[in-house]
XYZ file of C-alpha atoms in Angstrom:
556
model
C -5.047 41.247 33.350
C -1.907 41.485 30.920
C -2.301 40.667 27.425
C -0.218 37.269 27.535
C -2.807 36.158 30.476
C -5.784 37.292 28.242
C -4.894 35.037 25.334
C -3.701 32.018 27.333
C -7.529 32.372 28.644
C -8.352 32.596 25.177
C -6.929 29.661 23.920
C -8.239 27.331 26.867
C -11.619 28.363 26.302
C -11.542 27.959 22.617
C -9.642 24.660 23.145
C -12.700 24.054 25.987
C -15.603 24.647 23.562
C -13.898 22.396 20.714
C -13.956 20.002 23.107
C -17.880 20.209 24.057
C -18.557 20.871 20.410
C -16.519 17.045 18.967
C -16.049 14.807 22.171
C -14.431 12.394 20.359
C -11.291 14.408 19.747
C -11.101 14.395 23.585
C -8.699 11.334 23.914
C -8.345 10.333 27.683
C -4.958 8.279 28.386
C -5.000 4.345 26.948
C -4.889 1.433 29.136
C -2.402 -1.164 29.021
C -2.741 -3.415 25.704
C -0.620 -6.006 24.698
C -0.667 -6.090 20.924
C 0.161 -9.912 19.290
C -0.222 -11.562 16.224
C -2.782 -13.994 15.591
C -2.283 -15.280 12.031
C 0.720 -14.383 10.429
C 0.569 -12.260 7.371
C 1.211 -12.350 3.538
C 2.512 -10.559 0.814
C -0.551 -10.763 -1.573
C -4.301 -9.926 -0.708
C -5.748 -13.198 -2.965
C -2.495 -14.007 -5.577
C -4.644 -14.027 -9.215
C -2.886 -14.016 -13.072
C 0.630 -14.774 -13.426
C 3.075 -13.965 -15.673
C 7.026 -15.168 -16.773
C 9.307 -12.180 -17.518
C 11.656 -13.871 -19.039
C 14.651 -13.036 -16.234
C 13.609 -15.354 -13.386
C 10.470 -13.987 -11.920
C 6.997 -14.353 -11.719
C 4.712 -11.335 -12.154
C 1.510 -11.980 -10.204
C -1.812 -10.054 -9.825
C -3.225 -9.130 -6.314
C -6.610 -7.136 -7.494
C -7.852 -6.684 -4.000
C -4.285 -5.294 -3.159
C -3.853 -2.972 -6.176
C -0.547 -4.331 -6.401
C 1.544 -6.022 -9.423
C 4.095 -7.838 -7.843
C 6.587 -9.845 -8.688
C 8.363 -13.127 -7.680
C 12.227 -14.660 -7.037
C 11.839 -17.827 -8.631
C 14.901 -19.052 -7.183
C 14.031 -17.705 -3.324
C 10.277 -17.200 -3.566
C 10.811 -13.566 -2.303
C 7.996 -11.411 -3.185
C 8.464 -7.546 -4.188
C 5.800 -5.124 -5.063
C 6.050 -3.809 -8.766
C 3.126 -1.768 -9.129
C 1.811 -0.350 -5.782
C -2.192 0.910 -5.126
C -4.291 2.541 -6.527
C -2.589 1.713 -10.016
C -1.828 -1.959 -9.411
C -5.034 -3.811 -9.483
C -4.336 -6.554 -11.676
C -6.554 -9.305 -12.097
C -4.350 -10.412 -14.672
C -1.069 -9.848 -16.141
C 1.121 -10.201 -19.328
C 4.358 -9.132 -20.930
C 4.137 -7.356 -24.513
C 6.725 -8.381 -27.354
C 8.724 -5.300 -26.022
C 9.043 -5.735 -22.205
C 6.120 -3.745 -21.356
C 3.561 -5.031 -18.424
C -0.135 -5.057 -19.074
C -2.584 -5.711 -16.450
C -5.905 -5.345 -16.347
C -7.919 -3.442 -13.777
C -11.401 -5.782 -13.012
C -12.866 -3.072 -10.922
C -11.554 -0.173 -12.142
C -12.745 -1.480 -16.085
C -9.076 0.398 -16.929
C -6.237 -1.618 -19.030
C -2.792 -0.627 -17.916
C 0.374 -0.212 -19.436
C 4.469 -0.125 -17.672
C 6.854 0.290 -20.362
C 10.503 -0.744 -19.818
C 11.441 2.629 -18.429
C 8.653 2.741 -15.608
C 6.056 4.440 -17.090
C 2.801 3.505 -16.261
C -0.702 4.843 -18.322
C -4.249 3.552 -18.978
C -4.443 2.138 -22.634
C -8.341 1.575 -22.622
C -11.128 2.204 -20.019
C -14.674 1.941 -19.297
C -14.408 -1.937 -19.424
C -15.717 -2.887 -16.445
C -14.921 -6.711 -15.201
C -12.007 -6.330 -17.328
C -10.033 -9.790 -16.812
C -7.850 -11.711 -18.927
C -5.283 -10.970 -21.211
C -2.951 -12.171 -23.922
C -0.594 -11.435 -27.224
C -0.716 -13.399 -30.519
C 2.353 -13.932 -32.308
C 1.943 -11.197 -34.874
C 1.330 -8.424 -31.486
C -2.272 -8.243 -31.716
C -3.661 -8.030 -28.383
C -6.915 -9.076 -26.787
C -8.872 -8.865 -23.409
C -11.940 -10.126 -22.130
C -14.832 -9.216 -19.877
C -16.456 -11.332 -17.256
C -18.512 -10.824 -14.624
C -19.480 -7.016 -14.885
C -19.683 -7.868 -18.903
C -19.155 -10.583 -21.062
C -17.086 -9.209 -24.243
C -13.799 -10.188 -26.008
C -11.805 -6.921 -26.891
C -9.179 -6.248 -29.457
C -7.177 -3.748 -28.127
C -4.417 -1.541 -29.746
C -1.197 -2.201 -27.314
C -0.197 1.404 -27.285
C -3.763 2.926 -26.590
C -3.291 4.738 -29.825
C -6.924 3.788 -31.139
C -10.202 2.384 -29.157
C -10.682 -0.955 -28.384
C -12.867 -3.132 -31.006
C -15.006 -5.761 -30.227
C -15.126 -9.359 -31.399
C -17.166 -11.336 -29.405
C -20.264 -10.717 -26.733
C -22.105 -12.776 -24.464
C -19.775 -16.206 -25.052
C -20.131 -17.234 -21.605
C -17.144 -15.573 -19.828
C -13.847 -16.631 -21.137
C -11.420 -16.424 -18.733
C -7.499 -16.771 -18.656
C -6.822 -17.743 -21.898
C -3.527 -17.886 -24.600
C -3.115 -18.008 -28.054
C -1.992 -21.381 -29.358
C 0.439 -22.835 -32.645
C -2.575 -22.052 -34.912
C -3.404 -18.728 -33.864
C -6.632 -19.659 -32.141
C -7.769 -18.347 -29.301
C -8.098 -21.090 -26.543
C -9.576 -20.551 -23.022
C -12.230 -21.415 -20.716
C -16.064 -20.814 -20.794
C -16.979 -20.528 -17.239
C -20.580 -20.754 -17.346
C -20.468 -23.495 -19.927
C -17.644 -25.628 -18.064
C -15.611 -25.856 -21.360
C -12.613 -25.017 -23.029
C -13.007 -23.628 -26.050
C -10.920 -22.453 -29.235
C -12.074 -19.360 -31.015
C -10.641 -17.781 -34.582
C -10.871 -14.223 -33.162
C -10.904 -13.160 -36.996
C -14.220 -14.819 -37.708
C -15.674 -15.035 -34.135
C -16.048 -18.759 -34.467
C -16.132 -20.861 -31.434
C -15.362 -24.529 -31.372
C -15.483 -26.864 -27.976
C -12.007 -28.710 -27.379
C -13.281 -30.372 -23.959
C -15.510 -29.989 -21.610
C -17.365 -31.822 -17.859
C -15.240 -29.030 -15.919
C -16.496 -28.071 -12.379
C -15.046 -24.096 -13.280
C -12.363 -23.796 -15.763
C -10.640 -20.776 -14.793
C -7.361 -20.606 -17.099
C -5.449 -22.436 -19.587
C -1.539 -22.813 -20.807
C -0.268 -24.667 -23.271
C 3.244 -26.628 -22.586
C 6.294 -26.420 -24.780
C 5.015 -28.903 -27.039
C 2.521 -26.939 -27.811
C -0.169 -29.997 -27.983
C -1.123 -29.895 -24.683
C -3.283 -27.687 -22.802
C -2.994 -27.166 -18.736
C -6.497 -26.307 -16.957
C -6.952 -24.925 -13.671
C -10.583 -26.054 -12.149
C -11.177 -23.770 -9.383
C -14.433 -25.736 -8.200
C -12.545 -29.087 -8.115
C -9.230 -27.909 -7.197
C -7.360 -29.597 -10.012
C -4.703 -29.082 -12.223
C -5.879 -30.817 -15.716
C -3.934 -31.501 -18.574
C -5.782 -31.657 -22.195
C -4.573 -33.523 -25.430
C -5.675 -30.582 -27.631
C -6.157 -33.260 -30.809
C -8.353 -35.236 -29.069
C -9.799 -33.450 -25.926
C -8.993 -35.882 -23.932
C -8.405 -35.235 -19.972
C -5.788 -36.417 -17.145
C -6.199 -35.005 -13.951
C -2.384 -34.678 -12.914
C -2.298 -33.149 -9.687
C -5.448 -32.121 -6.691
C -4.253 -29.074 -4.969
C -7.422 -27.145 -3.614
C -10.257 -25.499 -4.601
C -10.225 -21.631 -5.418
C -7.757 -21.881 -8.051
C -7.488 -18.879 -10.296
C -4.495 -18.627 -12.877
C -1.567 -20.917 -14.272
C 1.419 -20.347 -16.244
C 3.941 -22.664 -17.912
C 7.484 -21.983 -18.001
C 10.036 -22.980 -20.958
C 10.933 -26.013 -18.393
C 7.626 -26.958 -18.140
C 7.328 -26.257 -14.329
C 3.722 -24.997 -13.926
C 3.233 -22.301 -12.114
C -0.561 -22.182 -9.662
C -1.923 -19.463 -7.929
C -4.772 -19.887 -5.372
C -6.878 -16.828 -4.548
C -8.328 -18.601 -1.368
C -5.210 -20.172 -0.001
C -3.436 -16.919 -1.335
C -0.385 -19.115 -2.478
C 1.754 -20.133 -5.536
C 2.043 -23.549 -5.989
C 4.569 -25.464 -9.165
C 3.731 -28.710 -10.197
C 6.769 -30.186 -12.015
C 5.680 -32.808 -14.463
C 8.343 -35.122 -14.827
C 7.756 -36.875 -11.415
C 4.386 -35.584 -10.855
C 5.823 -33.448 -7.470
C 4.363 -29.843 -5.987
C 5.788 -27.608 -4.073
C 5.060 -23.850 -2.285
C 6.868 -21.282 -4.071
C 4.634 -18.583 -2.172
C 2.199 -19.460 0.926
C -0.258 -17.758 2.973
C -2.773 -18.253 5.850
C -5.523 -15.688 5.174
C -6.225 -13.959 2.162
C -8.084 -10.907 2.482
C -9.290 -10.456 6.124
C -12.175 -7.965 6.072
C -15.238 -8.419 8.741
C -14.758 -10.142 12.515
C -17.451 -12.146 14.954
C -17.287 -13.919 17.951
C -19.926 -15.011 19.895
C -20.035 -13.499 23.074
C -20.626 -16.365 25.341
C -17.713 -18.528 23.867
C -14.670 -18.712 26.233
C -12.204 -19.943 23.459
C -12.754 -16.792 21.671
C -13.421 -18.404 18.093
C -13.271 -16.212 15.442
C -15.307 -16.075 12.734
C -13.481 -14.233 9.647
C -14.557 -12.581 6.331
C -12.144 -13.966 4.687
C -13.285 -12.348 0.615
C -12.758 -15.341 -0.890
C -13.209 -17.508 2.292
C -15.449 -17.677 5.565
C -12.781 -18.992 7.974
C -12.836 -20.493 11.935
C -9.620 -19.500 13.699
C -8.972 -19.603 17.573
C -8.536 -16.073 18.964
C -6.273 -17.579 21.769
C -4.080 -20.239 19.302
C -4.680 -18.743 15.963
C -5.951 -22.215 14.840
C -7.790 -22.563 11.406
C -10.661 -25.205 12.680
C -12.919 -24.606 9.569
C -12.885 -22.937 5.847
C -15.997 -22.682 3.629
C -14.476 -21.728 0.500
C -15.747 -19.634 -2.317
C -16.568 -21.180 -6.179
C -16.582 -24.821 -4.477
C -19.784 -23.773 -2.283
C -22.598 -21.544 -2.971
C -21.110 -18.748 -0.568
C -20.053 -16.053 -2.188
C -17.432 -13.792 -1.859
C -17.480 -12.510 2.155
C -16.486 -9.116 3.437
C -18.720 -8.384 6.219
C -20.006 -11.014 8.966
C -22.071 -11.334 12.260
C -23.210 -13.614 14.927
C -26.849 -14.238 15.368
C -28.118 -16.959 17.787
C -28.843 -19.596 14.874
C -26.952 -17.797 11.924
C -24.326 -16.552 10.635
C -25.213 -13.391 7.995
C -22.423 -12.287 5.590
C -22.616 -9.531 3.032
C -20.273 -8.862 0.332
C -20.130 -5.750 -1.790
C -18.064 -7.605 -4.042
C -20.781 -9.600 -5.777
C -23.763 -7.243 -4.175
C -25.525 -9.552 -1.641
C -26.454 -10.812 1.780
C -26.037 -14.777 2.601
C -27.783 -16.251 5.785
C -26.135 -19.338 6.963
C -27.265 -22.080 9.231
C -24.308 -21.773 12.606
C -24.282 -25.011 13.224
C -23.950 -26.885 9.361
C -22.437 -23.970 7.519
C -25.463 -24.106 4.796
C -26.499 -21.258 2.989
C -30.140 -20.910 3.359
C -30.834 -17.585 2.168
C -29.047 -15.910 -0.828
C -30.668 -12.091 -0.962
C -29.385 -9.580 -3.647
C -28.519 -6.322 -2.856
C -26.378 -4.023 -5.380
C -26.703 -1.002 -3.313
C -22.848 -1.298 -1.951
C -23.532 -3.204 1.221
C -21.442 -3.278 4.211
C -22.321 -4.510 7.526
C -25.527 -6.704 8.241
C -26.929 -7.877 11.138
C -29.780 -10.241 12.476
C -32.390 -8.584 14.893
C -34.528 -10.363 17.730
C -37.052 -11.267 15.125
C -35.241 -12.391 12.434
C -35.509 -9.696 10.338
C -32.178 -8.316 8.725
C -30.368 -4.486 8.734
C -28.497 -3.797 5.876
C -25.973 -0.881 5.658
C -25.925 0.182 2.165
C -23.041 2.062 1.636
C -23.595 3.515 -1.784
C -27.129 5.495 -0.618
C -25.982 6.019 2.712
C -29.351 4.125 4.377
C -30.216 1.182 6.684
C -32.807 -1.099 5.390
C -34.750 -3.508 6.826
C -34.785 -7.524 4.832
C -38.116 -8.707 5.811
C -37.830 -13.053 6.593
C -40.386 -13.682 3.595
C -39.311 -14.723 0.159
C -38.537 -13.052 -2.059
C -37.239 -10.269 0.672
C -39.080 -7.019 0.647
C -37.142 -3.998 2.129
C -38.104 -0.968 4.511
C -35.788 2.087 4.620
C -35.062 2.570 8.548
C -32.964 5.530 7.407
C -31.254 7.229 5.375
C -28.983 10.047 4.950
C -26.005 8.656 6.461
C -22.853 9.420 4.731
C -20.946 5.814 3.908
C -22.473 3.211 6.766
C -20.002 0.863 6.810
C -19.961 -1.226 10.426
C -23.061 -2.162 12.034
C -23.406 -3.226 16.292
C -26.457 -4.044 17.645
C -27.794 -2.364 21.003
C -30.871 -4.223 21.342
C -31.043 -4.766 24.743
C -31.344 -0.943 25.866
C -35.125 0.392 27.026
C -34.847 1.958 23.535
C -33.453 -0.673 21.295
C -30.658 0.598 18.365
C -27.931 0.009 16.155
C -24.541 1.840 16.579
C -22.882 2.443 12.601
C -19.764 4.071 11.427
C -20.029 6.321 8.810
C -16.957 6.547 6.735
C -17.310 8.982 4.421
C -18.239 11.540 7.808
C -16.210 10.398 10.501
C -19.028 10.202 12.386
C -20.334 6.957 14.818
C -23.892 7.303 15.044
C -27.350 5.171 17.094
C -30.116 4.636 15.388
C -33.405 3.885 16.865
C -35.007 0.982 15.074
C -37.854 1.875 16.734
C -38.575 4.598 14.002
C -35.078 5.425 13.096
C -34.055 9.016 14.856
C -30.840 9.409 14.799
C -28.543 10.834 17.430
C -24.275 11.584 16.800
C -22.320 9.581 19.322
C -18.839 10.623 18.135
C -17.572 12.956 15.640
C -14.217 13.713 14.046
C -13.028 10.414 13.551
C -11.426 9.688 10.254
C -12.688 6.924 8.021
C -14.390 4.760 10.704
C -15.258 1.587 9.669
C -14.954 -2.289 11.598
C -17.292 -1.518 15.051
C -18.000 -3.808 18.239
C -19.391 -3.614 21.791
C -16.811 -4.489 24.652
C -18.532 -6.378 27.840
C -17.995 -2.860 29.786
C -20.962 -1.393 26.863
C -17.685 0.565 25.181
C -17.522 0.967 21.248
C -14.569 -0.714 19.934
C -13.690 1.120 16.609
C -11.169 0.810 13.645
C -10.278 4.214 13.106
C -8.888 3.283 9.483
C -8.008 6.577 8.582
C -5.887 7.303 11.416
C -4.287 4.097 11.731
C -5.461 3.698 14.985
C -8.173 1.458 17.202
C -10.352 3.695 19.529
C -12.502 3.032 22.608
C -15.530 5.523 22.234
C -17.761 5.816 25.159
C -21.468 5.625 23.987
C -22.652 7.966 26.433
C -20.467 10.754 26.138
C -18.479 9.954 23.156
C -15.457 10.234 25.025
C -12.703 8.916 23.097
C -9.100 6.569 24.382
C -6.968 5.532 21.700
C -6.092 1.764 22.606
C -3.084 1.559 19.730
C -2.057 3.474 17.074
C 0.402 3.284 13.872
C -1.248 -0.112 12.375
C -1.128 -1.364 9.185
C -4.895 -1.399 8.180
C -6.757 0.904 4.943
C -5.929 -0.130 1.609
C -6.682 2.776 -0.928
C -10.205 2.679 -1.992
C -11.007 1.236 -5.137
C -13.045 2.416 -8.069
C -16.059 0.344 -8.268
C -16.236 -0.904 -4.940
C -18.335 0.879 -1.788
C -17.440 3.249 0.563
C -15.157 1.182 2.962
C -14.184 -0.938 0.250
C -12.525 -3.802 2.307
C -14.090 -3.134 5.385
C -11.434 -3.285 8.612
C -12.632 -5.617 10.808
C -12.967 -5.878 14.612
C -14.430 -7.827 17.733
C -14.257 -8.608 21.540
C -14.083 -11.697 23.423
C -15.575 -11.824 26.721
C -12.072 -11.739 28.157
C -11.858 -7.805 27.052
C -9.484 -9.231 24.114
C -9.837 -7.264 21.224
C -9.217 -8.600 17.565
C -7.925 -6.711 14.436
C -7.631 -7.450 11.002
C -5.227 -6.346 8.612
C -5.955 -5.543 5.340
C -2.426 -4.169 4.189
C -0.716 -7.291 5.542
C -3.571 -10.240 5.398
C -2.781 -10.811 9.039
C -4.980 -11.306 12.317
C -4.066 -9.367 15.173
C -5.178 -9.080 19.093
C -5.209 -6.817 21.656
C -4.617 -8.080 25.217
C -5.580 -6.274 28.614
C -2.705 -5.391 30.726
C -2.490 -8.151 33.378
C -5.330 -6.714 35.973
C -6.725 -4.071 33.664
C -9.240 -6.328 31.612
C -11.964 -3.446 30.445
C -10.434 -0.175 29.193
């Protein structure tokens, strides 16, 4: 044997034994898919505060996007400013000197872009850090709310550490300095607006009866104050004098931030309908400056036995119906105007519909047929997937401490550990029709798709390899449908083998993780109709995608 035959053997038997040792790198070809779009996409991932620059555009927040972007006013075209990790801006203002400031709710980190492009933290540790604003001497302020409750003064050039004027005042939200120098914003858990000397720490009530006050604006008079209700959907406008209170336009619930410009056009955004709206007050008119479908599509369902495909989506700041086969938005249960809260993860159970959100830290059981929310369970352990078993019990993935729990039907819930050890659990299938009943789960932080028996909870590796796994579902044909997130791909992985076909590759799923958030952070969701359709969401572009059989080739 010559030495150019002895290596060639070399190499096939190492590449043989690779192949033995991490079946899922064995790819076998793809079938025929047909990739289309569902539900169009958008530029934002929920559109939060707003800002004027002064030179004809709107600066907007997208938090769950980590992106500052910015808006044509004249065309409505939408560029990106500040991309991820650095952009997550729940809100956003302009300094005295052209600098950006936006503030980082997740990340507790208060950002700075001077004129010249350079960006740098100014203050940290501040976790829920929200709103913003300048008084007219350059003293600048933020609050916290959610993940604290704290008004900061902070020094605009990160020079010395932020000091504290006010705690526990019922989370003020968007807020702005008015003619006098006062503070005036919104008390969310108090439904008021409020004015506060932030020299003395006094707080005085201007008006109040609001569903959730979410931001205020004064117009150029400077005597009137615009409110945003998010829980109502209205825009409100306040005689500061008086309090007094004229609703002057209904738009729709979930909205989050305003801003007036020197015309007095006032600027909307809406984190569920992920849009910009202006209301022009001299005859009363709104228009779309920015629009959207979905906001930020995480978690998929379908039931299995329903031939128009419905999909149920995740939606973060929505649970939304939409028709796999016409892309059809039959039903929205909206965040802040319901008790749900916050979705990023859903299944299908025969009665219910469970969602889990690592954004607020809970699970949420919800009758199927009536969209109530019976059960509200808390969880702060980073959650991702949940699911219903045959006896109404619930498994939990909890992403932060890598187990599976069991939620016990009893309240309050206890919990049982079914296992632990697993390195990010992020997407949960059931299997619980086998001899041995289980639950398939992606583990993100390991590549790794793995069954657990809920039986007693052994564990056994299906697939291995993978990068950043995360949205899992069965096919009819028993295959694992996965979002390979980290590869930009969507894999068929054969449970018994592990034997891996990529179905489609270069997609635009996996925004950057996000300090804060779990493993997974928005989860990339899939499912399968009974047709052998398979159905994406898009993170990166807010869009709902399928993935259709090659005529005559319906199971992969």
């Amino acid at each position: 044997m010559n030495s150019s035959t002895s290596r060639f053997l070399s190499r096939s038997l190492a590449a043989w034994a690779l192949m033995l040792s991490a079946p899922s790198l064995a790819a076998s070809p793809a079938k025929a898919y047909r990739q289309e779009e569902v539900v169009a996409g958008s530029p934002f991932q929920g559109v939060h505060g707003l800002a004027l620059d002064g030179k004809g555009h709107l600066l907007a927040g997208n938090l769950m996007g980590q992106t500052v972007h910015s808006v044509d006013l004249s065309s409505g075209k939408v560029s990106t400013l500040v991309g991820p990790p650095l952009g997550g801006a729940d809100d956003v203002a302009v300094g005295p000197d052209g600098s950006i400031y936006w503030t980082g709710y997740f990340t507790g980190q208060l950002m700075r872009r001077t004129p010249d492009g350079k960006t740098r933290v100014i203050a940290k540790d501040l976790p829920g850090l929200n709103s913003l604003a300048f008084r007219r001497d350059g003293r600048f302020y933020v609050t916290q709310l959610g993940r604290g409750d704290a008004l900061w003064e902070v020094d605009p050039n990160g020079r010395t550490p932020p000091r504290k004027v006010l705690s526990q005042h019922g989370f003020l939200n968007g807020f702005q300095f008015g003619p006098d120098d006062r503070l005036y914003g919104p008390l969310l858990l108090k439904q008021q607006i409020a004015r506060i000397d932030v020299d003395t720490g006094t707080i005085e009530v201007v008006a109040e009866g609001f569903g959730i006050p979410t931001a205020v604006n004064f117009d150029s008079s400077r005597e009137n104050l615009y409110v945003v209700d998010a829980a109502r959907g209205e825009l409100v406008r306040v005689r500061v004098a008086t309090g007094a209170k004229e609703v002057v336009a209904k738009l729709a619930s979930g909205l989050d931030n305003l801003e007036v410009g020197p015309d007095d056009q006032v600027y909307v955004s809406n984190m569920v309908d992920n849009d910009i709206r202006v209301f022009n007050p001299a005859d009363g008119s709104v228009r779309t400056l920015v629009e959207g479908r979905l906001s930020v599509p995480a978690g998929l369902a379908v039931a299995p036995d329903d031939p128009d495909e419905r999909l149920y989506v995740a939606d973060v700041h929505a649970l939304r119906q939409v028709g796999g086969r016409d892309g059809m938005m039959t039903q929205t249960t909206r965040v802040l105007s319901t008790r749900m809260t916050f979705p990023m993860n859903v299944s299908l159970g025969t009665k219910h519909v469970v969602l889990s959100s690592g954004y607020l830290g809970n699970i949420q059981v919800l009758d199927k047929a009536t969209g109530e929310v019976l059960r509200t369970i808390p969880n702060t352990n980073g959650i991702q997937g949940a699911l219903e078993l045959p006896d109404g019990t619930l498994l939990v993935a909890e992403a932060s401490t890598g187990r599976l729990v069991r939620v016990d039907t009893a309240e309050p819930a206890g919990t049982t550990v079914l296992t632990e050890g697993l390195e990010g659990p992020v997407g949960l299938v059931a299997d619980t029709e086998a001899t041995e009943p289980g639950v398939y789960v992606t583990e993100v932080r390991s590549g790794r798709v793995t069954r657990v028996r809920l039986a007693d909870g052994a564990r056994r590796t299906v697939a291995k390899g993978l990068k950043a796994p995360e949205g899992i579902a069965r096919h009819p044909d028993g295959g694992l449908i996965v979002a390979e997130v980290g590869r930009k791909r969507l894999v068929r992985i054969d449970p018994a083998t592990g034997r891996l076909t990529v179905i489609a590759s270069g997609l635009r799923i996996g925004l950057p993780e996000s300090a804060g958030m779990p493993p997974g952070h928005i989860p990339t969701g899939v499912a399968v109709g009974n047709s052998g359709t398979i159905y994406l969401s898009s993170d990166v572009e807010s869009a709902l995608y399928r993935f259709v059989p090659a005529q005559g080739d319906a199971r992969p």
